[in-house]
Amino acid sequence: MRDVWTIAGMAVLTAALATGTAVSTATAADVPALRPNVVVILADDAGLTDFGAYGGEAHTPNMDALAARGAIFTQFRASPLCSPSRAMLLTGMDNHLTGFATIPEVLPSEQRGKPGYTMALEPGVHTLADRLRKLGYRTLMVGKWHLGEEAGAMPQAHGFDRSFALAASGADNWEKKAYIPYYKGAPWYEDGVEADLPHDFYSSRFIVNKMIAYLRETDQSKPFFAYLPFQAVHIPVQAPAELIAKYKGRYDAGWDVLRRERQQRAEALGLVPRGAAMADLPPGYRTWNDLSEEDRVLYAARMEVHAAMLEAMDANVGRLIEHLKTSGQYDNTIFVLASDNGPEPSRGDDNATLSAWHHVVGYHVGLEGMGARGSWGFIGPEWAAATAAPGAWFKFYATEGGVRVPLVLAGPGVAAARIDSPAMMTDIAPTLLEWIGAPLGSEDKGIRPITGRSLLPVLTGKATSAYAEDEVRVIEVSGNTALYKGDFKITRSVLPLGDGRWRLYNLAADPGETTDLSVENPQLLTAMIADYDAYAKRMGVLAMPEGYDSTAQNAKNNIRQMLANYPWLYGVMGGMALLAGLVVWGAFRLLRRRFRRSVA
């Protein structure tokens, strides 16, 4: 640990001497005391190949520059949903041990309140902020929290000195407004107190503005931990008009073409072997030619906004980097750049309940003003599958498109490198702790242990892999499951797209999960299922209710919350039910009268 900490300090000292910048009163002997700052940048619903460094079309020069000077991971996995990934990132623990086995929006009633499924960070679960604050760090957070919905569950209760946090799974990017019926409003909290947004609010700009303000306002003599979970590119997909215009026409060829382009760039970058079979679209999804000309224009525009939203995020990341350079803190700062899960497949034009709610709150899904205030932008499952390429499917599922996402680590003591070692979301926290020379364990028996592992050996070239060939790595969220062992993976997907059956793939040869080897290699499948059963018992994974369907559960939970948010709907629905009953009764009486006449 101390070796890397010393390297970090020496990097700062060398840079300072080269530029003539004063380095406090430190001498070479004091260099190990210069703990590096930590910046964690988390994109929301970005696919593996969305960032430019990974082959995306969006203009992301600032994030690409971090990738160029740091370690770019090719085999990193998150969970398929946001809250579990965020809990894993901040704690270094398996999601079932944190309280966020899944997200509230898809939680079935049978699991509600059970250990690991409480939808709150449970007692004994400590975050990076908890640990770093004890080491003298300023701990700062701005952006999407989604690790609790009450004021007392906000970041200030979990180690953050200053925070401006969105409690919900998402919200409007232009104003303080809910994005789905599950929420009555957009619950933003500053230091645990409900807060308003500025009149010129745009999420990515605001997140960086507020973080820079916190950096200026807090004790400059202390190192800092800055956590910036952006809303980009979560629904509603929204972006400034001048950025959207830059992508006009870029996606007119459609998602089938984009999937092939992303696959080819992934091959060129070495993310998949050349000639690897391309993942199929999920069953029942549309080809570009299935769409009318009008819908092609509409859907191409949706993807233009998506690219613009990524660029807006990157531009604001660039402003943060410039601030750190200007203030002399850049060279002694560790950067983490990742996405919480794969792309979002949900649509806003195929659900009557959602459309009715849009009408009530003032959203539209049309072409005019797409991406602007009042627009409920989305890309849908086909574009999501394209942006997840070369992986299969997307968010919600533990297929590669849902869990294989970008990870970049850059900072003092780490050279530019491509890292092919397996890595998990739980590995980020222990990596950062070891990087700064902090203890990974705790003498406090009330603090639950970290389950992830440090990636520092592969970052410093002391190891080629953080995991042994026969070690298992597991992801499970709401029944969607993946277990990795060497080159092999077993995966299980639930309804509506999955059938609950285990499948076996050799990812080294088939990263698109196109050829199930279960029948060909039943012994390996059985052994890996036994590995999963042991994991599930150890982590307290609950079985899903019979026939569980995540989309149906989401709809059910949204309706329940919508009725709680808008009690007057009970009266409306009751009136509609009464009217429907009267209509049915009237029709029944009319038919009965006619039947009797015909018999007579």
Coordinates of C-alpha atoms in Angstrom, one line a residue:
M1 CA 0.0 0.0 0.0
R2 CA 2.7 2.4 1.1
D3 CA 4.6 2.0 -2.2
V4 CA 1.7 3.4 -4.3
W5 CA 1.0 6.2 -1.8
T6 CA 4.7 7.2 -2.1
I7 CA 4.5 7.0 -5.9
A8 CA 1.5 9.3 -5.7
G9 CA 3.3 11.8 -3.5
M10 CA 6.4 11.7 -5.7
A11 CA 4.3 12.4 -8.8
V12 CA 2.9 15.5 -7.2
L13 CA 6.3 16.7 -6.0
T14 CA 7.9 16.1 -9.4
A15 CA 5.1 18.0 -11.2
A16 CA 5.4 20.9 -8.7
L17 CA 9.1 21.2 -9.1
A18 CA 8.8 21.2 -12.9
T19 CA 6.3 24.0 -12.8
G20 CA 7.7 26.0 -9.9
T21 CA 4.6 25.4 -7.8
A22 CA 5.0 25.5 -4.1
V23 CA 4.4 22.3 -2.3
S24 CA 3.4 23.5 1.2
T25 CA 6.4 22.9 3.5
A26 CA 6.8 19.2 2.5
T27 CA 10.2 17.7 2.0
A28 CA 11.0 14.5 0.2
A29 CA 10.7 12.7 3.5
D30 CA 7.2 14.1 4.0
V31 CA 5.9 13.0 0.5
P32 CA 4.1 9.8 1.8
A33 CA 1.8 12.2 3.8
L34 CA 0.4 13.6 0.6
R35 CA -2.7 11.5 0.2
P36 CA -4.2 11.7 -3.2
N37 CA -7.7 13.2 -3.9
V38 CA -10.3 10.9 -5.3
V39 CA -12.9 11.7 -7.9
V40 CA -15.5 9.1 -8.9
I41 CA -17.5 9.9 -12.0
L42 CA -20.5 7.6 -12.6
A43 CA -22.5 7.7 -15.8
D44 CA -26.1 6.4 -15.7
D45 CA -27.2 3.7 -18.2
A46 CA -24.1 4.1 -20.5
G47 CA -23.3 1.0 -22.6
L48 CA -19.9 -0.5 -23.0
T49 CA -19.3 1.2 -26.3
D50 CA -20.9 4.6 -25.6
F51 CA -17.8 6.6 -24.6
G52 CA -15.4 7.6 -27.4
A53 CA -12.5 5.7 -25.9
Y54 CA -14.6 2.5 -26.1
G55 CA -15.8 3.2 -29.7
G56 CA -18.8 5.5 -29.3
E57 CA -19.9 8.3 -31.7
A58 CA -20.5 10.9 -29.0
H59 CA -17.8 13.6 -28.6
T60 CA -16.3 12.8 -25.2
P61 CA -12.7 14.2 -25.4
N62 CA -12.4 14.8 -21.6
M63 CA -13.3 11.3 -20.5
D64 CA -11.3 9.9 -23.5
A65 CA -8.3 11.8 -22.2
L66 CA -8.6 10.2 -18.8
A67 CA -8.7 6.8 -20.5
A68 CA -5.7 7.7 -22.6
R69 CA -3.5 8.5 -19.6
G70 CA -4.9 5.8 -17.3
A71 CA -6.0 2.2 -17.2
I72 CA -8.9 1.2 -19.5
F73 CA -10.6 -2.0 -18.3
T74 CA -12.0 -4.3 -20.9
Q75 CA -13.6 -6.9 -18.7
F76 CA -15.4 -4.9 -16.0
R77 CA -18.9 -5.9 -14.8
A78 CA -21.5 -4.0 -12.8
S79 CA -24.9 -5.1 -11.7
P80 CA -27.8 -4.8 -14.2
L81 CA -29.6 -2.1 -12.1
C82 CA -28.6 1.2 -10.6
S83 CA -29.1 1.0 -6.8
P84 CA -27.3 -2.4 -6.4
S85 CA -24.4 -1.1 -8.5
R86 CA -24.2 2.2 -6.5
A87 CA -24.2 0.3 -3.2
M88 CA -21.5 -2.1 -4.5
L89 CA -19.4 0.9 -5.7
L90 CA -19.6 2.9 -2.5
T91 CA -19.2 0.0 -0.1
G92 CA -17.1 -2.7 -1.8
M93 CA -19.7 -5.2 -0.7
D94 CA -22.0 -7.6 -2.6
N95 CA -25.3 -5.9 -3.1
H96 CA -27.3 -8.4 -1.0
L97 CA -25.2 -7.5 2.0
T98 CA -25.9 -3.8 1.7
G99 CA -29.7 -3.7 1.7
F100 CA -29.9 -3.1 -2.1
A101 CA -30.4 -6.6 -3.6
T102 CA -32.5 -4.8 -6.2
I103 CA -34.3 -1.5 -6.7
P104 CA -37.6 -0.4 -5.1
E105 CA -39.3 -0.1 -8.4
V106 CA -39.2 -3.8 -9.2
L107 CA -39.2 -5.2 -5.6
P108 CA -42.0 -7.8 -5.1
S109 CA -44.0 -7.6 -1.9
E110 CA -42.8 -11.0 -0.8
Q111 CA -39.3 -9.6 -0.4
R112 CA -40.0 -6.2 1.0
G113 CA -38.3 -5.5 4.3
K114 CA -36.3 -8.8 4.4
P115 CA -32.5 -8.6 5.2
G116 CA -30.7 -7.5 2.1
Y117 CA -33.9 -6.2 0.6
T118 CA -34.7 -3.3 2.9
M119 CA -33.9 -0.7 0.2
A120 CA -31.7 1.2 2.7
L121 CA -28.0 0.9 3.6
E122 CA -28.2 -1.5 6.5
P123 CA -26.5 -1.2 9.9
G124 CA -22.8 -2.0 9.7
V125 CA -22.6 -1.0 6.0
H126 CA -19.9 1.7 5.7
T127 CA -19.4 3.7 2.5
L128 CA -16.1 5.0 1.1
A129 CA -17.2 8.4 2.5
D130 CA -17.5 6.9 6.0
R131 CA -14.0 5.4 5.7
L132 CA -12.3 8.4 4.1
R133 CA -13.7 11.0 6.4
K134 CA -12.1 9.1 9.3
L135 CA -8.8 9.5 7.4
G136 CA -9.2 13.3 7.2
Y137 CA -10.8 13.6 3.8
R138 CA -13.4 16.1 2.9
T139 CA -16.3 14.0 1.5
L140 CA -18.5 15.5 -1.1
M141 CA -21.3 14.3 -3.3
V142 CA -23.6 15.8 -6.0
G143 CA -26.0 13.9 -8.2
K144 CA -28.2 10.8 -8.2
W145 CA -28.1 9.0 -4.9
H146 CA -30.9 6.3 -5.1
L147 CA -29.8 4.6 -2.0
G148 CA -32.8 5.5 0.2
E149 CA -35.8 7.8 -0.2
E150 CA -36.1 9.5 3.1
A151 CA -34.2 12.6 4.3
G152 CA -32.5 10.5 7.0
A153 CA -31.1 8.1 4.4
M154 CA -29.4 10.7 2.3
P155 CA -25.6 11.0 1.9
Q156 CA -25.1 13.0 5.1
A157 CA -26.1 9.9 7.0
H158 CA -23.4 7.9 5.3
G159 CA -20.2 9.8 5.7
F160 CA -20.6 12.8 3.3
D161 CA -19.7 16.2 4.7
R162 CA -21.6 18.0 1.9
S163 CA -24.1 16.6 -0.5
F164 CA -26.8 17.7 -3.0
A165 CA -28.5 14.4 -3.8
L166 CA -31.4 13.1 -5.9
A167 CA -33.1 10.4 -3.9
A168 CA -35.1 9.0 -6.8
S169 CA -34.0 6.6 -9.6
G170 CA -34.1 9.6 -12.0
A171 CA -35.7 13.0 -12.6
D172 CA -36.1 15.7 -15.2
N173 CA -32.8 17.3 -16.4
W174 CA -34.2 20.8 -16.9
E175 CA -36.4 21.3 -13.9
K176 CA -37.5 19.8 -10.5
K177 CA -40.0 17.3 -11.9
A178 CA -40.7 13.6 -11.5
Y179 CA -40.0 11.4 -14.5
I180 CA -42.3 8.4 -13.7
P181 CA -45.5 8.0 -11.8
Y182 CA -43.6 6.2 -9.0
Y183 CA -42.5 9.6 -7.7
K184 CA -44.7 12.6 -7.0
G185 CA -41.8 15.0 -7.5
A186 CA -38.1 15.2 -7.9
P187 CA -36.7 14.7 -4.4
W188 CA -33.5 16.7 -4.2
Y189 CA -31.8 17.1 -0.8
E190 CA -28.9 19.3 0.3
D191 CA -27.2 17.9 3.3
G192 CA -30.4 16.0 4.1
V193 CA -32.8 19.0 3.8
E194 CA -35.2 19.1 0.8
A195 CA -33.8 21.7 -1.6
D196 CA -34.9 23.7 -4.7
L197 CA -33.0 23.9 -8.0
P198 CA -31.6 27.0 -9.7
H199 CA -33.7 28.6 -12.5
D200 CA -31.0 27.7 -15.1
F201 CA -30.7 24.1 -14.0
Y202 CA -29.4 21.4 -16.3
S203 CA -28.3 18.3 -14.5
S204 CA -24.8 17.8 -15.8
R205 CA -23.9 21.5 -15.5
F206 CA -25.4 21.8 -12.1
I207 CA -23.6 18.7 -10.7
V208 CA -20.2 20.1 -11.6
N209 CA -21.1 23.7 -10.6
K210 CA -22.2 22.5 -7.1
M211 CA -19.2 20.2 -6.8
I212 CA -16.8 23.0 -7.6
A213 CA -18.5 25.2 -5.0
Y214 CA -18.2 22.5 -2.4
L215 CA -14.5 22.2 -3.2
R216 CA -14.0 25.9 -2.8
E217 CA -16.0 26.2 0.4
T218 CA -14.5 23.3 2.3
D219 CA -11.2 23.0 4.1
Q220 CA -8.5 23.3 1.4
S221 CA -5.9 21.8 3.7
K222 CA -7.6 18.4 3.5
P223 CA -7.6 15.9 0.6
F224 CA -11.1 15.4 -0.9
F225 CA -13.3 12.5 -2.0
A226 CA -15.7 13.8 -4.7
Y227 CA -18.5 11.6 -5.9
L228 CA -20.4 12.7 -9.1
P229 CA -23.1 10.3 -10.2
F230 CA -24.5 12.0 -13.3
Q231 CA -28.1 11.6 -14.6
A232 CA -26.7 11.1 -18.1
V233 CA -28.0 9.2 -20.0
H234 CA -30.9 8.0 -17.9
I235 CA -34.5 8.6 -19.0
P236 CA -35.7 11.3 -19.7
V237 CA -32.9 11.7 -22.3
Q238 CA -32.5 15.5 -22.6
A239 CA -29.7 17.8 -23.9
P240 CA -29.0 21.3 -25.0
A241 CA -30.3 22.1 -28.5
E242 CA -26.9 23.2 -29.8
L243 CA -25.4 19.8 -29.0
I244 CA -28.3 17.9 -30.4
A245 CA -27.8 19.7 -33.7
K246 CA -24.3 18.4 -34.0
Y247 CA -25.6 14.8 -34.4
K248 CA -28.3 15.6 -37.0
G249 CA -28.4 12.7 -39.5
R250 CA -25.8 10.6 -37.7
Y251 CA -28.2 7.8 -36.8
D252 CA -30.5 7.9 -39.9
A253 CA -29.2 4.5 -41.1
G254 CA -30.8 2.9 -38.0
W255 CA -30.0 0.6 -35.2
D256 CA -29.2 -2.4 -37.3
V257 CA -26.3 -0.5 -38.9
L258 CA -25.2 1.0 -35.6
R259 CA -25.0 -2.5 -34.0
R260 CA -22.7 -3.6 -36.8
E261 CA -20.6 -0.4 -36.5
R262 CA -20.2 -0.8 -32.8
Q263 CA -19.3 -4.5 -33.2
Q264 CA -16.6 -3.6 -35.7
R265 CA -15.2 -0.9 -33.5
A266 CA -15.2 -3.3 -30.6
E267 CA -13.2 -5.8 -32.6
A268 CA -10.8 -3.1 -33.8
L269 CA -10.2 -2.0 -30.1
G270 CA -9.8 -5.6 -29.0
L271 CA -12.9 -5.6 -26.8
V272 CA -14.0 -8.8 -28.6
P273 CA -12.1 -11.3 -30.9
R274 CA -12.2 -10.5 -34.6
G275 CA -15.0 -12.4 -36.3
A276 CA -16.9 -13.1 -33.0
A277 CA -20.6 -13.7 -33.6
M278 CA -22.7 -10.7 -33.0
A279 CA -25.4 -10.8 -30.3
D280 CA -28.9 -11.1 -31.6
L281 CA -31.7 -8.6 -30.8
P282 CA -34.0 -10.0 -28.2
P283 CA -36.9 -12.0 -29.6
G284 CA -39.8 -9.9 -31.0
Y285 CA -37.9 -6.7 -31.4
R286 CA -38.2 -4.5 -34.6
T287 CA -35.7 -4.2 -37.4
W288 CA -35.2 -0.6 -38.7
N289 CA -37.1 -1.5 -41.9
D290 CA -40.1 -2.5 -39.8
L291 CA -40.6 1.2 -39.0
S292 CA -42.6 3.7 -41.0
E293 CA -40.6 6.6 -42.5
E294 CA -42.1 8.9 -39.9
D295 CA -41.0 6.6 -37.0
R296 CA -37.5 6.3 -38.5
V297 CA -37.2 10.1 -38.3
L298 CA -38.5 10.1 -34.8
Y299 CA -36.2 7.3 -33.5
A300 CA -33.1 8.7 -35.3
A301 CA -33.8 11.9 -33.4
R302 CA -34.0 10.1 -30.1
M303 CA -30.5 8.8 -30.6
E304 CA -29.2 12.2 -31.5
V305 CA -30.3 13.5 -28.1
H306 CA -28.7 10.5 -26.4
A307 CA -25.3 11.3 -28.0
A308 CA -25.7 15.0 -27.2
M309 CA -26.5 14.2 -23.5
L310 CA -23.3 12.2 -23.3
E311 CA -21.4 15.1 -24.8
A312 CA -22.9 17.5 -22.3
M313 CA -21.8 15.2 -19.5
D314 CA -18.3 15.1 -20.9
A315 CA -18.1 18.9 -21.4
N316 CA -18.9 19.4 -17.7
V317 CA -16.5 16.7 -16.6
G318 CA -14.0 18.8 -18.6
R319 CA -14.9 21.9 -16.5
L320 CA -14.2 20.0 -13.3
I321 CA -10.8 18.8 -14.6
E322 CA -9.9 22.4 -15.6
H323 CA -10.8 23.5 -12.1
L324 CA -8.5 20.9 -10.6
K325 CA -5.7 21.9 -13.0
T326 CA -6.1 25.6 -12.3
S327 CA -6.1 25.0 -8.5
G328 CA -3.1 22.7 -8.7
Q329 CA -4.9 19.5 -7.6
Y330 CA -5.1 17.6 -10.8
D331 CA -1.8 15.8 -10.6
N332 CA -2.5 14.4 -7.2
T333 CA -6.1 13.2 -8.0
I334 CA -7.3 9.7 -8.7
F335 CA -10.1 9.5 -11.2
V336 CA -12.6 6.7 -11.5
L337 CA -15.0 6.7 -14.6
A338 CA -17.6 4.0 -14.9
S339 CA -21.3 3.3 -15.8
D340 CA -23.7 1.8 -13.3
N341 CA -25.3 -0.7 -15.8
G342 CA -26.0 -1.2 -19.4
P343 CA -28.4 0.9 -21.6
E344 CA -32.0 1.6 -20.7
P345 CA -34.5 -0.3 -23.0
S346 CA -37.8 1.3 -21.8
R347 CA -40.1 3.2 -24.2
G348 CA -42.4 6.1 -23.5
D349 CA -44.7 5.5 -26.5
D350 CA -46.2 2.1 -25.8
N351 CA -47.8 2.4 -22.3
A352 CA -51.2 3.8 -21.8
T353 CA -50.7 4.5 -18.1
L354 CA -47.5 6.3 -18.7
S355 CA -48.9 8.3 -21.5
A356 CA -51.8 9.4 -19.4
W357 CA -49.4 10.5 -16.6
H358 CA -47.3 12.4 -19.2
H359 CA -50.4 14.3 -20.2
V360 CA -51.2 15.2 -16.5
V361 CA -47.6 16.4 -15.7
G362 CA -46.8 18.0 -19.0
Y363 CA -44.5 15.6 -20.9
H364 CA -44.5 14.7 -24.6
V365 CA -42.6 12.1 -26.7
G366 CA -42.9 13.9 -30.0
L367 CA -40.3 15.2 -32.4
E368 CA -40.9 18.9 -31.9
G369 CA -38.6 20.1 -29.1
M370 CA -37.2 16.7 -28.4
G371 CA -34.6 16.8 -25.7
A372 CA -35.8 20.2 -24.4
R373 CA -37.8 21.1 -21.4
G374 CA -41.1 19.0 -21.4
S375 CA -39.6 16.3 -23.6
W376 CA -39.6 12.8 -22.2
G377 CA -36.7 11.4 -24.2
F378 CA -35.8 7.7 -24.5
I379 CA -34.0 5.4 -27.0
G380 CA -36.0 2.2 -26.6
P381 CA -34.9 -1.4 -26.7
E382 CA -33.5 -1.6 -30.2
W383 CA -31.1 1.4 -29.8
A384 CA -30.3 0.1 -26.3
A385 CA -29.2 -3.3 -27.8
A386 CA -27.1 -1.4 -30.4
T387 CA -25.4 0.7 -27.7
A388 CA -24.8 -2.4 -25.6
A389 CA -23.0 -4.1 -28.5
P390 CA -21.0 -6.3 -28.6
G391 CA -23.0 -7.5 -25.6
A392 CA -26.4 -9.1 -25.7
W393 CA -29.6 -7.4 -24.4
F394 CA -29.4 -4.4 -22.0
K395 CA -30.2 -3.1 -18.5
F396 CA -32.3 -5.2 -16.1
Y397 CA -30.7 -8.4 -17.4
A398 CA -27.4 -10.1 -16.4
T399 CA -26.6 -10.7 -20.1
E400 CA -23.3 -9.0 -21.2
G401 CA -25.2 -6.0 -22.6
G402 CA -26.7 -5.4 -19.2
V403 CA -23.6 -5.7 -17.0
R404 CA -20.4 -5.3 -19.1
V405 CA -19.7 -1.5 -19.0
P406 CA -16.7 0.8 -19.2
L407 CA -14.2 1.4 -16.3
V408 CA -11.3 3.8 -16.4
L409 CA -8.9 4.4 -13.5
A410 CA -6.3 7.2 -13.8
G411 CA -4.1 9.0 -11.4
P412 CA -0.7 9.2 -9.7
G413 CA 1.4 6.1 -10.0
V414 CA -0.6 4.4 -12.7
A415 CA 0.6 4.4 -16.3
A416 CA -1.5 4.2 -19.4
A417 CA -2.5 0.6 -19.9
R418 CA -5.2 -1.7 -21.2
I419 CA -6.3 -4.1 -18.4
D420 CA -7.9 -7.4 -19.5
S421 CA -8.2 -8.7 -15.9
P422 CA -11.7 -9.4 -14.7
A423 CA -13.0 -6.6 -12.5
M424 CA -16.3 -6.1 -10.6
M425 CA -18.1 -3.0 -9.2
T426 CA -17.3 -4.3 -5.7
D427 CA -13.6 -4.0 -6.5
I428 CA -13.5 -0.2 -6.9
A429 CA -13.7 0.7 -3.2
P430 CA -10.9 -1.7 -2.0
T431 CA -8.8 -0.5 -4.9
L432 CA -9.1 3.1 -3.9
L433 CA -8.5 2.4 -0.2
E434 CA -5.3 0.5 -1.0
W435 CA -4.2 3.1 -3.5
I436 CA -4.3 5.8 -0.8
G437 CA -2.7 3.6 1.8
A438 CA -5.9 3.1 3.9
P439 CA -6.8 -0.1 5.8
L440 CA -9.2 -2.4 4.0
G441 CA -10.4 -4.0 7.2
S442 CA -11.7 -2.5 10.5
E443 CA -11.1 -3.2 14.1
D444 CA -14.7 -2.2 14.7
K445 CA -16.6 -5.5 14.8
G446 CA -19.8 -3.6 14.0
I447 CA -18.6 -2.7 10.5
R448 CA -19.3 -5.4 7.9
P449 CA -16.3 -6.5 5.8
I450 CA -15.6 -5.6 2.2
T451 CA -16.2 -8.5 -0.2
G452 CA -14.5 -7.0 -3.3
R453 CA -10.8 -7.1 -3.9
S454 CA -8.2 -4.5 -4.8
L455 CA -7.2 -4.2 -8.4
L456 CA -4.0 -2.4 -7.5
P457 CA -1.7 -5.4 -8.3
V458 CA -2.9 -5.3 -11.9
L459 CA -2.8 -1.5 -12.0
T460 CA 0.9 -1.5 -10.9
G461 CA 1.9 -4.4 -13.1
K462 CA 2.5 -6.8 -10.2
A463 CA -0.2 -9.2 -11.5
T464 CA -2.0 -9.9 -14.8
S465 CA -5.3 -10.8 -13.1
A466 CA -7.0 -9.9 -9.9
Y467 CA -8.8 -13.3 -9.9
A468 CA -7.5 -16.9 -10.2
E469 CA -8.7 -19.0 -13.1
D470 CA -11.0 -21.1 -10.9
E471 CA -12.5 -18.2 -8.8
V472 CA -16.2 -17.4 -9.3
R473 CA -17.7 -13.9 -9.6
V474 CA -21.4 -13.5 -9.3
I475 CA -24.1 -11.0 -10.1
E476 CA -27.8 -11.4 -9.1
V477 CA -30.5 -8.8 -9.2
S478 CA -34.2 -9.8 -9.1
G479 CA -33.6 -13.2 -10.5
N480 CA -31.4 -12.1 -13.4
T481 CA -28.1 -13.8 -12.7
A482 CA -24.6 -14.3 -14.0
L483 CA -21.7 -16.4 -12.7
Y484 CA -18.3 -16.2 -14.2
K485 CA -15.5 -18.8 -13.8
G486 CA -12.5 -18.5 -16.0
D487 CA -13.6 -18.1 -19.6
F488 CA -17.1 -19.5 -18.9
K489 CA -20.3 -17.9 -17.8
I490 CA -23.7 -19.2 -16.8
T491 CA -26.6 -16.8 -16.9
R492 CA -30.3 -16.9 -16.2
S493 CA -32.9 -14.3 -17.3
V494 CA -36.4 -13.9 -15.9
L495 CA -39.6 -12.7 -17.6
P496 CA -40.5 -10.8 -19.7
L497 CA -37.6 -11.6 -22.0
G498 CA -36.1 -14.6 -20.2
D499 CA -37.4 -18.1 -19.4
G500 CA -35.6 -18.7 -16.1
R501 CA -33.4 -21.4 -17.6
W502 CA -29.6 -21.5 -17.0
R503 CA -27.4 -21.2 -20.1
L504 CA -23.7 -21.7 -20.5
Y505 CA -21.3 -19.7 -22.7
N506 CA -17.6 -19.5 -23.4
L507 CA -17.1 -15.7 -23.4
A508 CA -13.6 -15.9 -24.7
A509 CA -14.9 -17.3 -28.0
D510 CA -18.5 -16.1 -27.8
P511 CA -18.8 -12.7 -26.0
G512 CA -22.2 -12.1 -27.7
E513 CA -23.7 -15.2 -25.9
T514 CA -24.9 -16.7 -29.1
T515 CA -24.1 -20.4 -28.5
D516 CA -25.5 -22.2 -25.4
L517 CA -23.1 -25.0 -24.4
S518 CA -25.4 -26.5 -21.7
V519 CA -26.1 -29.7 -23.7
E520 CA -22.5 -30.0 -24.9
N521 CA -21.0 -29.6 -21.4
P522 CA -23.6 -30.6 -18.8
Q523 CA -21.0 -31.4 -16.1
L524 CA -19.5 -27.9 -16.2
L525 CA -23.0 -26.4 -16.1
T526 CA -23.9 -28.5 -13.0
A527 CA -20.7 -27.5 -11.2
M528 CA -21.3 -23.8 -11.9
I529 CA -24.9 -24.0 -10.8
A530 CA -23.6 -25.5 -7.5
D531 CA -21.2 -22.6 -7.2
Y532 CA -24.1 -20.2 -7.6
D533 CA -26.2 -22.1 -5.0
A534 CA -23.3 -21.8 -2.5
Y535 CA -23.0 -18.0 -3.3
A536 CA -26.8 -17.5 -2.9
K537 CA -26.8 -19.2 0.5
R538 CA -23.7 -17.2 1.6
M539 CA -25.1 -13.9 0.6
G540 CA -28.8 -14.4 1.6
V541 CA -30.2 -14.3 -1.9
L542 CA -34.0 -14.8 -1.9
A543 CA -35.8 -16.8 -4.6
M544 CA -38.1 -14.9 -6.8
P545 CA -41.9 -15.5 -6.6
E546 CA -43.3 -17.9 -9.1
G547 CA -43.8 -16.2 -12.5
Y548 CA -42.0 -13.0 -11.5
D549 CA -41.9 -10.6 -14.3
S550 CA -39.8 -7.4 -13.7
T551 CA -41.7 -5.3 -16.2
A552 CA -45.1 -6.3 -14.7
Q553 CA -43.8 -5.8 -11.2
N554 CA -42.5 -2.3 -12.2
A555 CA -45.9 -1.4 -13.6
K556 CA -47.6 -2.7 -10.5
N557 CA -45.4 -0.8 -8.1
N558 CA -45.7 2.4 -10.3
I559 CA -49.5 2.2 -10.1
R560 CA -49.4 1.6 -6.3
Q561 CA -47.2 4.6 -5.8
M562 CA -49.2 6.7 -8.3
L563 CA -52.3 6.1 -6.3
A564 CA -50.5 7.0 -3.1
N565 CA -49.1 10.2 -4.7
Y566 CA -52.5 11.2 -6.2
P567 CA -55.2 10.0 -3.9
W568 CA -57.9 11.7 -6.0
L569 CA -57.3 9.0 -8.6
Y570 CA -59.1 6.6 -6.3
G571 CA -62.2 8.6 -6.9
V572 CA -61.7 8.8 -10.6
M573 CA -61.0 5.1 -10.9
G574 CA -64.0 4.3 -8.6
G575 CA -66.2 6.5 -10.8
M576 CA -64.9 4.8 -14.0
A577 CA -65.5 1.4 -12.4
L578 CA -69.0 2.4 -11.4
L579 CA -69.7 3.7 -14.9
A580 CA -68.2 0.6 -16.5
G581 CA -70.4 -1.5 -14.2
L582 CA -73.5 0.4 -15.2
V583 CA -72.7 0.0 -18.9
V584 CA -72.2 -3.8 -18.5
W585 CA -75.4 -4.1 -16.4
G586 CA -77.4 -2.1 -18.9
A587 CA -76.0 -4.2 -21.8
F588 CA -76.9 -7.3 -19.9
R589 CA -80.5 -6.2 -19.3
L590 CA -80.9 -5.2 -23.0
L591 CA -79.6 -8.6 -24.2
R592 CA -81.8 -10.4 -21.8
R593 CA -84.9 -8.5 -22.9
R594 CA -84.1 -9.2 -26.6
F595 CA -83.5 -12.9 -25.8
R596 CA -86.8 -13.2 -24.1
R597 CA -88.6 -11.6 -27.0
S598 CA -87.0 -13.9 -29.5
V599 CA -88.0 -16.9 -27.4
A600 CA -91.6 -15.7 -27.1

